[in-house]
Amino acid sequence: EQDKERKDEL
Amino acid sequence: MNVFRLTGDLSHLVAIILLLLKIWKTRSCAGISGKSQVMFALVFTTRYLDLFTNFISPYNSVMKVIYLGCSYATVYMIYMKFKASYDGNHDTFRAEFLIIPVGGLAFLVNHEFTPLEILWTFSIYLESVAILPQLFMITKTGEAETITTHYLFALGLYRALYLINWIWRYYFEGFFDLIAIVAGCVQTILYCDFFYLYITKVLHGKKLSLPA
């Protein structure tokens, strides 16, 4: 979940 | 998305476009470190491998394509199109002294031992030190064109704004990514010396020149 969230940053 | 991340991304975009325009308009890459630009292209390549597999939003995909396209166009102009103006004698920072340790660290310290995650971690670590050849080159030449200082300011500001974005996200979303935060701090700290010179000199209409 955390990784999914983070990957929205450039 | 919060205002700090949005302004951070826009500052990053401005920096990349500014550099591209400087080289294109002046048809010269004098004072620009090709090594830093190659490392930035490597940063975007290793970070955006999920461009086609992991769709986040139109904004996210468009920005990734722009960053990738502009960074490769910049490298192309430095090493091919305007190669004659590339100042290789002053761009002497040993990039392998950055890439190899960063590569090793990405293997040791990451969130997940998978290829995509290690490459993402590598890109985060590399980005934090990728500007060193450029800053080193400025100390070698003892000066920088004003447009180049604006490029560096926008580039340094982008990650500083991202730091605020991470504080915001921690406080409001309970989200934080230690690897990105630590690397972001290192990256922003590396600009401090330049920020001081930029604010005390360039913003007062003086040229940025270092005591040679």
PDB file of C-alpha atoms in Angstrom:
ATOM      1  CA  GLU A   1       0.000   0.000   0.000  1.00  0.00           C
ATOM      2  CA  GLN A   2       2.740   2.436   1.062  1.00  0.00           C
ATOM      3  CA  ASP A   3       4.698   1.716  -2.132  1.00  0.00           C
ATOM      4  CA  LYS A   4       1.621   2.170  -4.291  1.00  0.00           C
ATOM      5  CA  GLU A   5       1.065   5.552  -2.649  1.00  0.00           C
ATOM      6  CA  ARG A   6       4.665   6.708  -3.064  1.00  0.00           C
ATOM      7  CA  LYS A   7       4.866   5.817  -6.718  1.00  0.00           C
ATOM      8  CA  ASP A   8       2.530   8.688  -7.523  1.00  0.00           C
ATOM      9  CA  GLU A   9       5.422  11.111  -7.070  1.00  0.00           C
ATOM     10  CA  LEU A  10       7.648  12.106  -9.956  1.00  0.00           C
TER      11      LEU A  10
ATOM     12  CA  MET B   1      -1.263  16.176  -4.735  1.00  0.00           C
ATOM     13  CA  ASN B   2      -0.527  19.297  -2.665  1.00  0.00           C
ATOM     14  CA  VAL B   3       0.591  22.782  -3.592  1.00  0.00           C
ATOM     15  CA  PHE B   4       4.211  22.117  -2.556  1.00  0.00           C
ATOM     16  CA  ARG B   5       4.543  19.074  -4.769  1.00  0.00           C
ATOM     17  CA  LEU B   6       2.838  20.864  -7.666  1.00  0.00           C
ATOM     18  CA  THR B   7       5.101  23.926  -7.416  1.00  0.00           C
ATOM     19  CA  GLY B   8       8.036  21.566  -6.964  1.00  0.00           C
ATOM     20  CA  ASP B   9       7.208  19.739 -10.185  1.00  0.00           C
ATOM     21  CA  LEU B  10       6.678  23.039 -12.013  1.00  0.00           C
ATOM     22  CA  SER B  11      10.002  24.361 -10.707  1.00  0.00           C
ATOM     23  CA  HIS B  12      11.644  21.183 -11.961  1.00  0.00           C
ATOM     24  CA  LEU B  13       9.936  21.574 -15.331  1.00  0.00           C
ATOM     25  CA  VAL B  14      11.025  25.220 -15.555  1.00  0.00           C
ATOM     26  CA  ALA B  15      14.623  24.218 -14.810  1.00  0.00           C
ATOM     27  CA  ILE B  16      14.670  21.517 -17.491  1.00  0.00           C
ATOM     28  CA  ILE B  17      13.039  23.769 -20.113  1.00  0.00           C
ATOM     29  CA  LEU B  18      15.305  26.701 -19.153  1.00  0.00           C
ATOM     30  CA  LEU B  19      18.421  24.610 -19.748  1.00  0.00           C
ATOM     31  CA  LEU B  20      17.108  23.253 -23.030  1.00  0.00           C
ATOM     32  CA  LEU B  21      16.285  26.798 -24.225  1.00  0.00           C
ATOM     33  CA  LYS B  22      19.657  28.152 -23.105  1.00  0.00           C
ATOM     34  CA  ILE B  23      21.534  25.565 -25.129  1.00  0.00           C
ATOM     35  CA  TRP B  24      19.183  25.804 -28.089  1.00  0.00           C
ATOM     36  CA  LYS B  25      19.028  29.633 -28.246  1.00  0.00           C
ATOM     37  CA  THR B  26      22.720  30.292 -27.641  1.00  0.00           C
ATOM     38  CA  ARG B  27      23.622  27.179 -29.684  1.00  0.00           C
ATOM     39  CA  SER B  28      26.206  26.557 -26.998  1.00  0.00           C
ATOM     40  CA  CYS B  29      26.511  24.381 -23.911  1.00  0.00           C
ATOM     41  CA  ALA B  30      29.429  26.334 -22.452  1.00  0.00           C
ATOM     42  CA  GLY B  31      29.487  26.069 -18.671  1.00  0.00           C
ATOM     43  CA  ILE B  32      27.124  23.091 -18.655  1.00  0.00           C
ATOM     44  CA  SER B  33      28.306  19.785 -17.218  1.00  0.00           C
ATOM     45  CA  GLY B  34      27.477  17.007 -19.659  1.00  0.00           C
ATOM     46  CA  LYS B  35      28.135  14.466 -16.908  1.00  0.00           C
ATOM     47  CA  SER B  36      25.385  15.880 -14.720  1.00  0.00           C
ATOM     48  CA  GLN B  37      22.971  15.840 -17.640  1.00  0.00           C
ATOM     49  CA  VAL B  38      23.816  12.233 -18.471  1.00  0.00           C
ATOM     50  CA  MET B  39      23.176  11.320 -14.833  1.00  0.00           C
ATOM     51  CA  PHE B  40      19.823  13.123 -14.878  1.00  0.00           C
ATOM     52  CA  ALA B  41      18.836  11.180 -17.994  1.00  0.00           C
ATOM     53  CA  LEU B  42      19.856   8.011 -16.116  1.00  0.00           C
ATOM     54  CA  VAL B  43      17.816   9.116 -13.098  1.00  0.00           C
ATOM     55  CA  PHE B  44      14.659   9.527 -15.174  1.00  0.00           C
ATOM     56  CA  THR B  45      15.245   6.314 -17.114  1.00  0.00           C
ATOM     57  CA  THR B  46      15.653   4.162 -14.004  1.00  0.00           C
ATOM     58  CA  ARG B  47      12.824   5.906 -12.170  1.00  0.00           C
ATOM     59  CA  TYR B  48      10.162   5.882 -14.893  1.00  0.00           C
ATOM     60  CA  LEU B  49      10.488   2.312 -16.093  1.00  0.00           C
ATOM     61  CA  ASP B  50       6.891   1.809 -14.949  1.00  0.00           C
ATOM     62  CA  LEU B  51       5.747   4.558 -17.324  1.00  0.00           C
ATOM     63  CA  PHE B  52       3.811   2.076 -19.456  1.00  0.00           C
ATOM     64  CA  THR B  53       2.930  -0.500 -16.819  1.00  0.00           C
ATOM     65  CA  ASN B  54       1.720   1.634 -13.935  1.00  0.00           C
ATOM     66  CA  PHE B  55      -0.643   4.420 -15.003  1.00  0.00           C
ATOM     67  CA  ILE B  56      -1.181   6.934 -12.168  1.00  0.00           C
ATOM     68  CA  SER B  57      -2.765   9.955 -13.899  1.00  0.00           C
ATOM     69  CA  PRO B  58      -2.496  11.906 -17.164  1.00  0.00           C
ATOM     70  CA  TYR B  59      -0.456  14.556 -15.322  1.00  0.00           C
ATOM     71  CA  ASN B  60       1.974  11.946 -14.000  1.00  0.00           C
ATOM     72  CA  SER B  61       2.470  10.291 -17.390  1.00  0.00           C
ATOM     73  CA  VAL B  62       2.780  13.548 -19.317  1.00  0.00           C
ATOM     74  CA  MET B  63       5.392  14.933 -16.888  1.00  0.00           C
ATOM     75  CA  LYS B  64       7.413  11.712 -17.047  1.00  0.00           C
ATOM     76  CA  VAL B  65       7.465  11.828 -20.843  1.00  0.00           C
ATOM     77  CA  ILE B  66       8.485  15.490 -20.812  1.00  0.00           C
ATOM     78  CA  TYR B  67      11.278  14.901 -18.290  1.00  0.00           C
ATOM     79  CA  LEU B  68      12.598  11.924 -20.242  1.00  0.00           C
ATOM     80  CA  GLY B  69      12.361  13.675 -23.600  1.00  0.00           C
ATOM     81  CA  CYS B  70      13.977  16.910 -22.432  1.00  0.00           C
ATOM     82  CA  SER B  71      16.815  15.187 -20.582  1.00  0.00           C
ATOM     83  CA  TYR B  72      17.728  13.059 -23.586  1.00  0.00           C
ATOM     84  CA  ALA B  73      17.408  16.066 -25.897  1.00  0.00           C
ATOM     85  CA  THR B  74      19.776  17.986 -23.602  1.00  0.00           C
ATOM     86  CA  VAL B  75      22.331  15.169 -23.583  1.00  0.00           C
ATOM     87  CA  TYR B  76      22.030  14.908 -27.370  1.00  0.00           C
ATOM     88  CA  MET B  77      22.669  18.646 -27.782  1.00  0.00           C
ATOM     89  CA  ILE B  78      25.655  18.608 -25.458  1.00  0.00           C
ATOM     90  CA  TYR B  79      27.416  15.561 -26.882  1.00  0.00           C
ATOM     91  CA  MET B  80      26.322  15.679 -30.500  1.00  0.00           C
ATOM     92  CA  LYS B  81      24.728  18.824 -31.885  1.00  0.00           C
ATOM     93  CA  PHE B  82      26.728  21.443 -30.019  1.00  0.00           C
ATOM     94  CA  LYS B  83      29.659  19.223 -29.109  1.00  0.00           C
ATOM     95  CA  ALA B  84      32.115  21.899 -30.237  1.00  0.00           C
ATOM     96  CA  SER B  85      30.981  24.169 -27.413  1.00  0.00           C
ATOM     97  CA  TYR B  86      31.146  21.449 -24.758  1.00  0.00           C
ATOM     98  CA  ASP B  87      33.776  22.442 -22.205  1.00  0.00           C
ATOM     99  CA  GLY B  88      35.189  18.984 -21.465  1.00  0.00           C
ATOM    100  CA  ASN B  89      38.334  20.382 -19.851  1.00  0.00           C
ATOM    101  CA  HIS B  90      36.302  21.771 -16.970  1.00  0.00           C
ATOM    102  CA  ASP B  91      33.779  18.939 -16.752  1.00  0.00           C
ATOM    103  CA  THR B  92      36.229  16.636 -15.035  1.00  0.00           C
ATOM    104  CA  PHE B  93      34.301  15.318 -12.022  1.00  0.00           C
ATOM    105  CA  ARG B  94      34.716  11.508 -11.909  1.00  0.00           C
ATOM    106  CA  ALA B  95      31.070  10.463 -12.408  1.00  0.00           C
ATOM    107  CA  GLU B  96      31.964   6.818 -11.733  1.00  0.00           C
ATOM    108  CA  PHE B  97      32.848   7.857  -8.172  1.00  0.00           C
ATOM    109  CA  LEU B  98      29.172   8.698  -7.792  1.00  0.00           C
ATOM    110  CA  ILE B  99      27.448   6.038  -9.861  1.00  0.00           C
ATOM    111  CA  ILE B 100      29.241   3.023  -8.396  1.00  0.00           C
ATOM    112  CA  PRO B 101      28.735   3.822  -4.682  1.00  0.00           C
ATOM    113  CA  VAL B 102      25.148   4.882  -5.389  1.00  0.00           C
ATOM    114  CA  GLY B 103      24.576   1.618  -7.250  1.00  0.00           C
ATOM    115  CA  GLY B 104      25.998  -0.368  -4.343  1.00  0.00           C
ATOM    116  CA  LEU B 105      23.935   1.545  -1.791  1.00  0.00           C
ATOM    117  CA  ALA B 106      20.762   0.927  -3.801  1.00  0.00           C
ATOM    118  CA  PHE B 107      21.407  -2.800  -3.440  1.00  0.00           C
ATOM    119  CA  LEU B 108      21.976  -2.544   0.309  1.00  0.00           C
ATOM    120  CA  VAL B 109      19.383   0.003   1.403  1.00  0.00           C
ATOM    121  CA  ASN B 110      15.999  -0.255  -0.304  1.00  0.00           C
ATOM    122  CA  HIS B 111      12.341  -0.951   0.474  1.00  0.00           C
ATOM    123  CA  GLU B 112      12.136  -4.192  -1.486  1.00  0.00           C
ATOM    124  CA  PHE B 113      14.758  -6.347  -3.142  1.00  0.00           C
ATOM    125  CA  THR B 114      13.170  -6.398  -6.610  1.00  0.00           C
ATOM    126  CA  PRO B 115      14.664  -5.040  -9.863  1.00  0.00           C
ATOM    127  CA  LEU B 116      12.134  -2.231 -10.247  1.00  0.00           C
ATOM    128  CA  GLU B 117      12.470  -1.160  -6.616  1.00  0.00           C
ATOM    129  CA  ILE B 118      16.279  -1.272  -6.655  1.00  0.00           C
ATOM    130  CA  LEU B 119      16.329   0.789  -9.860  1.00  0.00           C
ATOM    131  CA  TRP B 120      13.906   3.275  -8.316  1.00  0.00           C
ATOM    132  CA  THR B 121      16.149   3.500  -5.215  1.00  0.00           C
ATOM    133  CA  PHE B 122      19.207   3.895  -7.437  1.00  0.00           C
ATOM    134  CA  SER B 123      17.491   6.802  -9.222  1.00  0.00           C
ATOM    135  CA  ILE B 124      16.644   8.489  -5.916  1.00  0.00           C
ATOM    136  CA  TYR B 125      20.207   8.200  -4.609  1.00  0.00           C
ATOM    137  CA  LEU B 126      21.724   9.217  -7.942  1.00  0.00           C
ATOM    138  CA  GLU B 127      19.521  12.279  -8.264  1.00  0.00           C
ATOM    139  CA  SER B 128      20.717  13.526  -4.881  1.00  0.00           C
ATOM    140  CA  VAL B 129      24.331  13.745  -6.108  1.00  0.00           C
ATOM    141  CA  ALA B 130      23.858  14.196  -9.872  1.00  0.00           C
ATOM    142  CA  ILE B 131      24.368  17.967  -9.656  1.00  0.00           C
ATOM    143  CA  LEU B 132      27.872  17.611  -8.181  1.00  0.00           C
ATOM    144  CA  PRO B 133      29.726  17.617 -11.528  1.00  0.00           C
ATOM    145  CA  GLN B 134      27.874  20.796 -12.477  1.00  0.00           C
ATOM    146  CA  LEU B 135      28.679  22.556  -9.187  1.00  0.00           C
ATOM    147  CA  PHE B 136      32.247  21.280  -9.410  1.00  0.00           C
ATOM    148  CA  MET B 137      32.532  22.674 -12.957  1.00  0.00           C
ATOM    149  CA  ILE B 138      31.417  26.106 -11.745  1.00  0.00           C
ATOM    150  CA  THR B 139      34.152  26.085  -9.090  1.00  0.00           C
ATOM    151  CA  LYS B 140      36.645  25.125 -11.830  1.00  0.00           C
ATOM    152  CA  THR B 141      35.590  27.856 -14.243  1.00  0.00           C
ATOM    153  CA  GLY B 142      35.051  30.290 -11.350  1.00  0.00           C
ATOM    154  CA  GLU B 143      31.836  31.647 -12.837  1.00  0.00           C
ATOM    155  CA  ALA B 144      28.463  30.724 -14.368  1.00  0.00           C
ATOM    156  CA  GLU B 145      26.229  32.365 -16.958  1.00  0.00           C
ATOM    157  CA  THR B 146      23.232  34.024 -15.351  1.00  0.00           C
ATOM    158  CA  ILE B 147      20.784  31.767 -17.211  1.00  0.00           C
ATOM    159  CA  THR B 148      22.671  28.759 -15.832  1.00  0.00           C
ATOM    160  CA  THR B 149      22.285  30.109 -12.286  1.00  0.00           C
ATOM    161  CA  HIS B 150      18.521  30.447 -12.819  1.00  0.00           C
ATOM    162  CA  TYR B 151      18.476  26.847 -14.037  1.00  0.00           C
ATOM    163  CA  LEU B 152      20.345  25.699 -10.923  1.00  0.00           C
ATOM    164  CA  PHE B 153      18.122  27.732  -8.612  1.00  0.00           C
ATOM    165  CA  ALA B 154      14.925  26.235 -10.060  1.00  0.00           C
ATOM    166  CA  LEU B 155      16.467  22.769  -9.911  1.00  0.00           C
ATOM    167  CA  GLY B 156      17.542  23.167  -6.286  1.00  0.00           C
ATOM    168  CA  LEU B 157      14.203  24.694  -5.314  1.00  0.00           C
ATOM    169  CA  TYR B 158      12.237  21.726  -6.705  1.00  0.00           C
ATOM    170  CA  ARG B 159      13.590  19.212  -4.207  1.00  0.00           C
ATOM    171  CA  ALA B 160      13.394  21.745  -1.364  1.00  0.00           C
ATOM    172  CA  LEU B 161       9.678  22.080  -2.156  1.00  0.00           C
ATOM    173  CA  TYR B 162       9.429  18.292  -2.217  1.00  0.00           C
ATOM    174  CA  LEU B 163      10.819  18.229   1.325  1.00  0.00           C
ATOM    175  CA  ILE B 164       7.945  20.480   2.407  1.00  0.00           C
ATOM    176  CA  ASN B 165       5.575  18.211   0.442  1.00  0.00           C
ATOM    177  CA  TRP B 166       6.828  15.224   2.484  1.00  0.00           C
ATOM    178  CA  ILE B 167       6.319  17.103   5.754  1.00  0.00           C
ATOM    179  CA  TRP B 168       2.812  17.942   4.551  1.00  0.00           C
ATOM    180  CA  ARG B 169       2.098  14.343   3.542  1.00  0.00           C
ATOM    181  CA  TYR B 170       3.442  12.981   6.840  1.00  0.00           C
ATOM    182  CA  TYR B 171       1.302  15.388   8.837  1.00  0.00           C
ATOM    183  CA  PHE B 172      -1.901  15.042   6.810  1.00  0.00           C
ATOM    184  CA  GLU B 173      -1.630  11.553   5.293  1.00  0.00           C
ATOM    185  CA  GLY B 174       0.763   9.808   7.659  1.00  0.00           C
ATOM    186  CA  PHE B 175       2.807   8.978   4.571  1.00  0.00           C
ATOM    187  CA  PHE B 176       6.597   9.154   4.525  1.00  0.00           C
ATOM    188  CA  ASP B 177       9.369   7.510   2.587  1.00  0.00           C
ATOM    189  CA  LEU B 178      12.645   7.699   4.464  1.00  0.00           C
ATOM    190  CA  ILE B 179      14.816   6.877   1.448  1.00  0.00           C
ATOM    191  CA  ALA B 180      13.349   9.723  -0.604  1.00  0.00           C
ATOM    192  CA  ILE B 181      13.438  12.118   2.365  1.00  0.00           C
ATOM    193  CA  VAL B 182      17.076  11.459   3.331  1.00  0.00           C
ATOM    194  CA  ALA B 183      18.219  11.654  -0.299  1.00  0.00           C
ATOM    195  CA  GLY B 184      16.125  14.799  -0.757  1.00  0.00           C
ATOM    196  CA  CYS B 185      17.813  16.405   2.253  1.00  0.00           C
ATOM    197  CA  VAL B 186      21.281  15.561   0.921  1.00  0.00           C
ATOM    198  CA  GLN B 187      20.297  16.891  -2.507  1.00  0.00           C
ATOM    199  CA  THR B 188      18.992  20.181  -1.131  1.00  0.00           C
ATOM    200  CA  ILE B 189      21.935  20.652   1.250  1.00  0.00           C
ATOM    201  CA  LEU B 190      24.319  20.368  -1.705  1.00  0.00           C
ATOM    202  CA  TYR B 191      22.680  23.485  -3.158  1.00  0.00           C
ATOM    203  CA  CYS B 192      22.947  25.605   0.008  1.00  0.00           C
ATOM    204  CA  ASP B 193      26.276  27.149  -0.949  1.00  0.00           C
ATOM    205  CA  PHE B 194      24.916  27.939  -4.411  1.00  0.00           C
ATOM    206  CA  PHE B 195      21.646  29.307  -2.990  1.00  0.00           C
ATOM    207  CA  TYR B 196      23.656  31.719  -0.844  1.00  0.00           C
ATOM    208  CA  LEU B 197      25.663  32.948  -3.832  1.00  0.00           C
ATOM    209  CA  TYR B 198      22.553  33.127  -5.999  1.00  0.00           C
ATOM    210  CA  ILE B 199      20.593  35.215  -3.498  1.00  0.00           C
ATOM    211  CA  THR B 200      23.454  37.528  -2.513  1.00  0.00           C
ATOM    212  CA  LYS B 201      24.830  38.005  -6.030  1.00  0.00           C
ATOM    213  CA  VAL B 202      22.594  37.080  -8.939  1.00  0.00           C
ATOM    214  CA  LEU B 203      19.445  38.555  -7.360  1.00  0.00           C
ATOM    215  CA  HIS B 204      21.404  41.804  -6.885  1.00  0.00           C
ATOM    216  CA  GLY B 205      22.170  41.957 -10.573  1.00  0.00           C
ATOM    217  CA  LYS B 206      25.741  40.768 -10.211  1.00  0.00           C
ATOM    218  CA  LYS B 207      27.302  37.955 -12.186  1.00  0.00           C
ATOM    219  CA  LEU B 208      27.950  34.757 -10.267  1.00  0.00           C
ATOM    220  CA  SER B 209      31.727  34.560  -9.984  1.00  0.00           C
ATOM    221  CA  LEU B 210      33.616  32.579  -7.383  1.00  0.00           C
ATOM    222  CA  PRO B 211      36.892  33.733  -5.907  1.00  0.00           C
ATOM    223  CA  ALA B 212      39.050  31.718  -8.322  1.00  0.00           C
TER     224      ALA B 212
END
